[in-house]
Coordinates of C-alpha atoms and ligand atoms in Angstrom, one line a residue:
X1 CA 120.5 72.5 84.8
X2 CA 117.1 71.7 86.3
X3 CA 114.8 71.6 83.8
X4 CA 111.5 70.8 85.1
X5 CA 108.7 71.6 82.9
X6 CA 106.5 71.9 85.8
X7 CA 106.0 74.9 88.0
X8 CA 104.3 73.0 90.6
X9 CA 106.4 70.1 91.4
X10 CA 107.5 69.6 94.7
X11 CA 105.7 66.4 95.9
X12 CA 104.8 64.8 99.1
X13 CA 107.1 61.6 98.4
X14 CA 104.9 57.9 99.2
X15 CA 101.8 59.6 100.3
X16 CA 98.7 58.8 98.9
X17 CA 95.3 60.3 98.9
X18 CA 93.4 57.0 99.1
X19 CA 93.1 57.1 102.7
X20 CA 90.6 60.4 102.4
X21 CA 89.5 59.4 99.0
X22 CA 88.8 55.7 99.0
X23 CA 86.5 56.5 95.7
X24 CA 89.0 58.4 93.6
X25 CA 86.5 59.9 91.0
X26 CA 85.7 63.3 89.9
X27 CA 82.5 63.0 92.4
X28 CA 83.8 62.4 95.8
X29 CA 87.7 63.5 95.9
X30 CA 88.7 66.2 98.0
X31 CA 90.8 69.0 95.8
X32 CA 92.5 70.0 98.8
X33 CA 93.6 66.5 99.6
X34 CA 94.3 66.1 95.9
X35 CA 96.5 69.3 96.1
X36 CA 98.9 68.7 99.3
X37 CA 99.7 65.0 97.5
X38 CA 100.2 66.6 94.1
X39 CA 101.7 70.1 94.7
X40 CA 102.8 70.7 97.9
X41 CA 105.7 69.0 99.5
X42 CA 106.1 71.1 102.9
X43 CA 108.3 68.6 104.7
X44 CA 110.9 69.8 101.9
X45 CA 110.1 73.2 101.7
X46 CA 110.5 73.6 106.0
X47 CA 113.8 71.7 105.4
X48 CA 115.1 74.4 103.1
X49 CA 114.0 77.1 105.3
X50 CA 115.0 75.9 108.7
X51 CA 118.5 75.4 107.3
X52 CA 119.1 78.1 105.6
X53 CA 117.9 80.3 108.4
X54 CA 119.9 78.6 110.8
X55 CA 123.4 79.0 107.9
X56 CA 122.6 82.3 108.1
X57 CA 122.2 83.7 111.2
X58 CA 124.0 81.3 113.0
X59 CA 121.0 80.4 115.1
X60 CA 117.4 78.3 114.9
X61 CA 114.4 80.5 114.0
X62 CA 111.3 80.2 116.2
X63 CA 108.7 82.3 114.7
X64 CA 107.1 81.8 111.5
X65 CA 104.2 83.4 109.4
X66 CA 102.7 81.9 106.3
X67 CA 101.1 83.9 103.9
X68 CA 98.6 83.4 101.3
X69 CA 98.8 79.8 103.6
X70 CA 95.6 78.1 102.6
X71 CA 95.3 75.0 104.3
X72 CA 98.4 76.0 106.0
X73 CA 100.5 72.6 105.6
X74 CA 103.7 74.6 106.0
X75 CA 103.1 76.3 109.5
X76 CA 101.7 73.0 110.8
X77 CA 104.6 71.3 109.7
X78 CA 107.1 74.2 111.4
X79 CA 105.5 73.4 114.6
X80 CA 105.9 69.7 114.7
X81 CA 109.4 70.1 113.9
X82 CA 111.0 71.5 117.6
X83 CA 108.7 72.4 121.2
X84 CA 109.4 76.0 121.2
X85 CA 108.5 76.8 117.3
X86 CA 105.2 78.6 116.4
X87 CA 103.7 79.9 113.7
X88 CA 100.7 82.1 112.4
X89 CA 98.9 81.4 108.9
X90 CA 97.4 84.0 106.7
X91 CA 94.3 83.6 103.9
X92 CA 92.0 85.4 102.3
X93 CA 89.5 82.8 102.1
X94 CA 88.1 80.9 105.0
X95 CA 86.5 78.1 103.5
X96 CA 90.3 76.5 103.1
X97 CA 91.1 77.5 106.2
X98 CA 88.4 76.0 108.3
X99 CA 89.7 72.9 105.9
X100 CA 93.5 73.4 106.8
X101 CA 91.9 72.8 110.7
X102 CA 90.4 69.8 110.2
X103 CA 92.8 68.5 108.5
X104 CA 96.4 69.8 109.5
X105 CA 96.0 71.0 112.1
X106 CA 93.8 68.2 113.6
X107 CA 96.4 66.0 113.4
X108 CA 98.9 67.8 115.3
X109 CA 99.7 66.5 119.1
X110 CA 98.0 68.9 121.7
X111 CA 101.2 70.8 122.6
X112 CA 101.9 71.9 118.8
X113 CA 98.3 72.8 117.8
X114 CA 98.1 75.0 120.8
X115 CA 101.6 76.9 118.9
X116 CA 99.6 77.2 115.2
X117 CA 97.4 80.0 114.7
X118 CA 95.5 81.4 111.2
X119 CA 94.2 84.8 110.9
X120 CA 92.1 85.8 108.1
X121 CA 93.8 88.6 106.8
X122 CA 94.8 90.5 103.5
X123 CA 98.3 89.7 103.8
X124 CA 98.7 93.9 102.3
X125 CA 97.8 94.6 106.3
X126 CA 99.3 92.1 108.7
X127 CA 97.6 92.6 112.1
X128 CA 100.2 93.3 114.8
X129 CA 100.2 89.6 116.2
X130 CA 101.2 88.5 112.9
X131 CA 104.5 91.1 113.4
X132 CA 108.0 90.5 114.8
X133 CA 108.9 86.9 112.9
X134 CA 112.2 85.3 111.8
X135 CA 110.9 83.6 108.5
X136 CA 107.8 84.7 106.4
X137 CA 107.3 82.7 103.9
X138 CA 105.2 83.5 100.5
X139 CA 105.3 80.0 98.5
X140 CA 103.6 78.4 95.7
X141 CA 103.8 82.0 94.4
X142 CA 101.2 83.4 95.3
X143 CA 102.6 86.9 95.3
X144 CA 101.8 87.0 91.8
X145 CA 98.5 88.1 92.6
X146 CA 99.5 91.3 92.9
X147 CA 99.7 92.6 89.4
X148 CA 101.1 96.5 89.7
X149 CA 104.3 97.1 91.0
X150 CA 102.6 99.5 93.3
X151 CA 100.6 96.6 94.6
X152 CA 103.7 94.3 94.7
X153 CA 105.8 96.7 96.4
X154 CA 103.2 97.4 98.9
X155 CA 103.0 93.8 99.9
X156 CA 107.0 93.3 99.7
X157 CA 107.2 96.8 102.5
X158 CA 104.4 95.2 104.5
X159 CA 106.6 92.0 104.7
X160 CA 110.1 94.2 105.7
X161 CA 108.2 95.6 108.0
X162 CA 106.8 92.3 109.4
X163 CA 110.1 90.8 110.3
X164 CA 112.0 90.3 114.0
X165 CA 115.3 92.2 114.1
X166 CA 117.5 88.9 111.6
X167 CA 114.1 88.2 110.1
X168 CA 114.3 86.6 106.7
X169 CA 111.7 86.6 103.8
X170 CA 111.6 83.4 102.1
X171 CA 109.4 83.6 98.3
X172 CA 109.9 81.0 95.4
X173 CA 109.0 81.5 91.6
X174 CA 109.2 80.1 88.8
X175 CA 110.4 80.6 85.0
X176 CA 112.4 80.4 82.0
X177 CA 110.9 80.4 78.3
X178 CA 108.1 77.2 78.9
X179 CA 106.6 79.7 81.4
X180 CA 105.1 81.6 78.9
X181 CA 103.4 79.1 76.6
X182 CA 99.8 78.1 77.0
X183 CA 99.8 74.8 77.6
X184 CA 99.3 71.6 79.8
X185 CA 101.5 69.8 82.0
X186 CA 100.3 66.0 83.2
X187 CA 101.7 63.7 86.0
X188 CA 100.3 60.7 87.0
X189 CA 100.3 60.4 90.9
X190 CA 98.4 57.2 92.3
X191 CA 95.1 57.0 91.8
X192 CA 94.8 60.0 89.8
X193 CA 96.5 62.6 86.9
X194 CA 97.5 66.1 88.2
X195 CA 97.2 68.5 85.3
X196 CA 99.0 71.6 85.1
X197 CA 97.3 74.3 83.0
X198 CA 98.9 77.3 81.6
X199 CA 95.8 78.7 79.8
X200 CA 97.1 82.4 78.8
X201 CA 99.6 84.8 79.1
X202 CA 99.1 88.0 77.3
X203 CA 102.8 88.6 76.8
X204 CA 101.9 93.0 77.0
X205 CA 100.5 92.7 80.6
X206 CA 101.9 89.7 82.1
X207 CA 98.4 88.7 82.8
X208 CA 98.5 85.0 83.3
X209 CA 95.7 82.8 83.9
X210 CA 96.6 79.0 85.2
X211 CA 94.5 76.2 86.6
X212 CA 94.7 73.0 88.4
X213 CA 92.6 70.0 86.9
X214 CA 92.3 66.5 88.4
X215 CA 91.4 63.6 86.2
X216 CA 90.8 59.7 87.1
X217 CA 91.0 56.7 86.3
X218 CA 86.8 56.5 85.9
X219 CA 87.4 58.5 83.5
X220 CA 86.1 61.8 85.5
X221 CA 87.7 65.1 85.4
X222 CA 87.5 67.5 88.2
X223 CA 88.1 71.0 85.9
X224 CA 89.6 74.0 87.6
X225 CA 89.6 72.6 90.9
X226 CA 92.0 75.7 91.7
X227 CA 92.4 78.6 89.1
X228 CA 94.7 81.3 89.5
X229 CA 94.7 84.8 87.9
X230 CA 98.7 85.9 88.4
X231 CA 101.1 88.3 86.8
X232 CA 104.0 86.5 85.6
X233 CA 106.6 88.5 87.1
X234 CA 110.4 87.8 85.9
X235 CA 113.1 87.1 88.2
X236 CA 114.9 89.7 87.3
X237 CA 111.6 91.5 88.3
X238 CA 111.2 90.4 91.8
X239 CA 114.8 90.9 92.7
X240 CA 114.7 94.8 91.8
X241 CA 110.9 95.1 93.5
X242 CA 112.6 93.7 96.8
X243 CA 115.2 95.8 95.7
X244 CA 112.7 98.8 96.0
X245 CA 110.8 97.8 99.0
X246 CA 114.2 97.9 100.7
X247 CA 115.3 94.6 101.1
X248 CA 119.3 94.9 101.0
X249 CA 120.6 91.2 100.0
X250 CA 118.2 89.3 97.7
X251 CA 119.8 85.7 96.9
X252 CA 118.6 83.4 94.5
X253 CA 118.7 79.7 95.5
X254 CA 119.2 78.0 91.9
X255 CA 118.5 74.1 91.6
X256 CA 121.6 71.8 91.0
X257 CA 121.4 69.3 88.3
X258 CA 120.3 66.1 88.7
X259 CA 122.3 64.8 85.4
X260 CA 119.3 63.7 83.4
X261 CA 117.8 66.8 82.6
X262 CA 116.3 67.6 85.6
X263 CA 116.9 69.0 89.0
X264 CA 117.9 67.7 92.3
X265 CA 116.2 69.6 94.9
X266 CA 119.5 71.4 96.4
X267 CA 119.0 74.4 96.3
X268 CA 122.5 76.3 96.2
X269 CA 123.0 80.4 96.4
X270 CA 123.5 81.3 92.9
X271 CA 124.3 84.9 90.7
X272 CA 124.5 82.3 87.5
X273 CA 121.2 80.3 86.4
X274 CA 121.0 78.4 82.9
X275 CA 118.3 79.4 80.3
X276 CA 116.0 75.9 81.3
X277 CA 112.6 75.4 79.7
X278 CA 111.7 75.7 83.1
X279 CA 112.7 76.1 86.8
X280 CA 111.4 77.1 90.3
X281 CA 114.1 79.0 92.7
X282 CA 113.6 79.8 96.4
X283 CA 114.2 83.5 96.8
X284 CA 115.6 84.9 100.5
X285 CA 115.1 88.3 100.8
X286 CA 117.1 90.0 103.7
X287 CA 116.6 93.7 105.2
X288 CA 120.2 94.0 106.7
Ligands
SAM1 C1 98.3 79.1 95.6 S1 97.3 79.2 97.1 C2 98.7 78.9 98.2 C3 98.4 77.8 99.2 C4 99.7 77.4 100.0 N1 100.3 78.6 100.6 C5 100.7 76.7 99.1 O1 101.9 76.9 99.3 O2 100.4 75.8 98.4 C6 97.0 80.9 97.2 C7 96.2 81.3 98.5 O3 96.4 82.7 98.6 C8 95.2 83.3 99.2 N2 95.2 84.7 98.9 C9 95.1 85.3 97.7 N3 95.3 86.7 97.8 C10 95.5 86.9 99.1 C11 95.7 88.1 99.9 N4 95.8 89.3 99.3 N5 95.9 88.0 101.2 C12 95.8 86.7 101.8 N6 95.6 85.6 101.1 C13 95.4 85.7 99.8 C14 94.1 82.5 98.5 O4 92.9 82.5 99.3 C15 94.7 81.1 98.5 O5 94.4 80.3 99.6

């Protein structure tokens, strides 16, 4: 039963931000930095997708695009893990990715920053380079920034169409009934509180507008340091779109329990979830 009342939890375990932000305060922090130690936790999320892959087609994937990949943790994390992996990032926005290169992929050891590329790209028209992959991912569900099904679909063919012959689309999302609610969701990390902000959801469109504030402990607040203007889209709702855009096997990875209310980051194939306040699934959407 993995309740987890918040959609963004998935943490870089022990890492702090102190070493880029010696002054944690409003003033000097880095939202980026702040992010990656708050939200993201890409060492867990490449775990999931490099084993399920491999349970699934019986083999290692090599090639891997990231869209809506920001500062593109997750394709410089695919690269570090084996010699003959590479990867290719798309954004929209080139102010994060020129901050993704100084300080992901900066870090990487010659031989696996030479296989990490970013292209930026409407992920609605992949260039051809950005073609022929074994796992796309679409994380931290961004997707939902396509608010029409026509939209959504159109984004969901252009991925089909992205993949390598036993290519596999890999999308998470969250939900149940907390999803919904305006509301704010705080967690103290060190040096500083993340704060999840649900700030509306007009229940007729699905229109949902959510925002990222940091505070600290000098009692500054960065406000929307990252705001994002979504459609909450069901599951129920994603699976038929894939459905549509003519994915054949859409399984839902459901979080087990962790026995106190909360989940435990296995993420197990599942046709059964529980009604939680709330919970994030990884979806894998395959075209054969
Ligand atoms: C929530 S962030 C995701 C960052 C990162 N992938 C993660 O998992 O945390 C959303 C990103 O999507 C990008 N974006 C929004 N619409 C896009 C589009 N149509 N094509 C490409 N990138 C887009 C934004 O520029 C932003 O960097």
């Amino acid at each position: 039963m993995p309740i987890q009342p918040r959609p963004a939890p998935r943490r870089r375990a022990g890492k702090s931000p102190d070493r880029a932000t010696p002054a944690l305060s409003a003033r000097t922090a880095d939202r980026h930095t702040l992010y990656q130690v708050a939200v993201q936790n890409v060492e867990a999320e490449i775990d999931f997708v490099d084993r399920t892959y491999t349970k699934l087609r019986g083999r290692r994937a090599r090639r891997l695009r990231e869209d809506f990949c920001g500062t593109y943790a997750s394709s410089c994390e695919w690269v570090r893990r084996r010699a003959d992996n590479t990867a290719i990032g798309l954004d929209l926005d080139q102010p994060t990715l020129d901050w993704g290169r100084a300080h992901n992929h900066a870090k990487l050891k010659p031989d696996a920053a030479a296989r990490v590329a970013t292209i930026r790209r409407n992920v609605l028209h992949p260039p051809a380079i950005a073609r022929g992959v074994d796992v796309l991912l679409a994380m931290n569900f961004s997707y939902w920034v396509f608010k029409t099904r026509e939209q959504i679909i159109a984004y969901f063919r252009a991925a089909r169409a992205s993949l390598a012959p036993g290519g596999l689309f890999f999308l998470d999302h969250f939900g149940g009934w907390e999803s919904m609610k305006p509301q704010q969701d705080r967690r103290r990390e060190k040096g500083f509180t993340y704060i999840w902000d649900q700030a509306r959801y007009n229940p007729i469109t699905g229109d949902y507008t959510c925002h990222i504030h940091f505070k600290f402990r000098d009692g500054t607040t960065m406000r929307r340091a990252f705001t994002y203007d979504w459609r909450l889209w069901t599951l129920p709702e994603v699976r038929d779109l894939l459905a549509e855009a003519g994915f054949k096997r859409i399984t839902v990875y459901w979080e087990g329990d962790d026995g106190k209310g909360g989940g435990n980051g296995v993420f197990r194939p599942s046709l059964t979830g529980e009604a939680c306040a709330a919970f994030i699934t990884y979806i894998v959407a395959d075209p054969r």
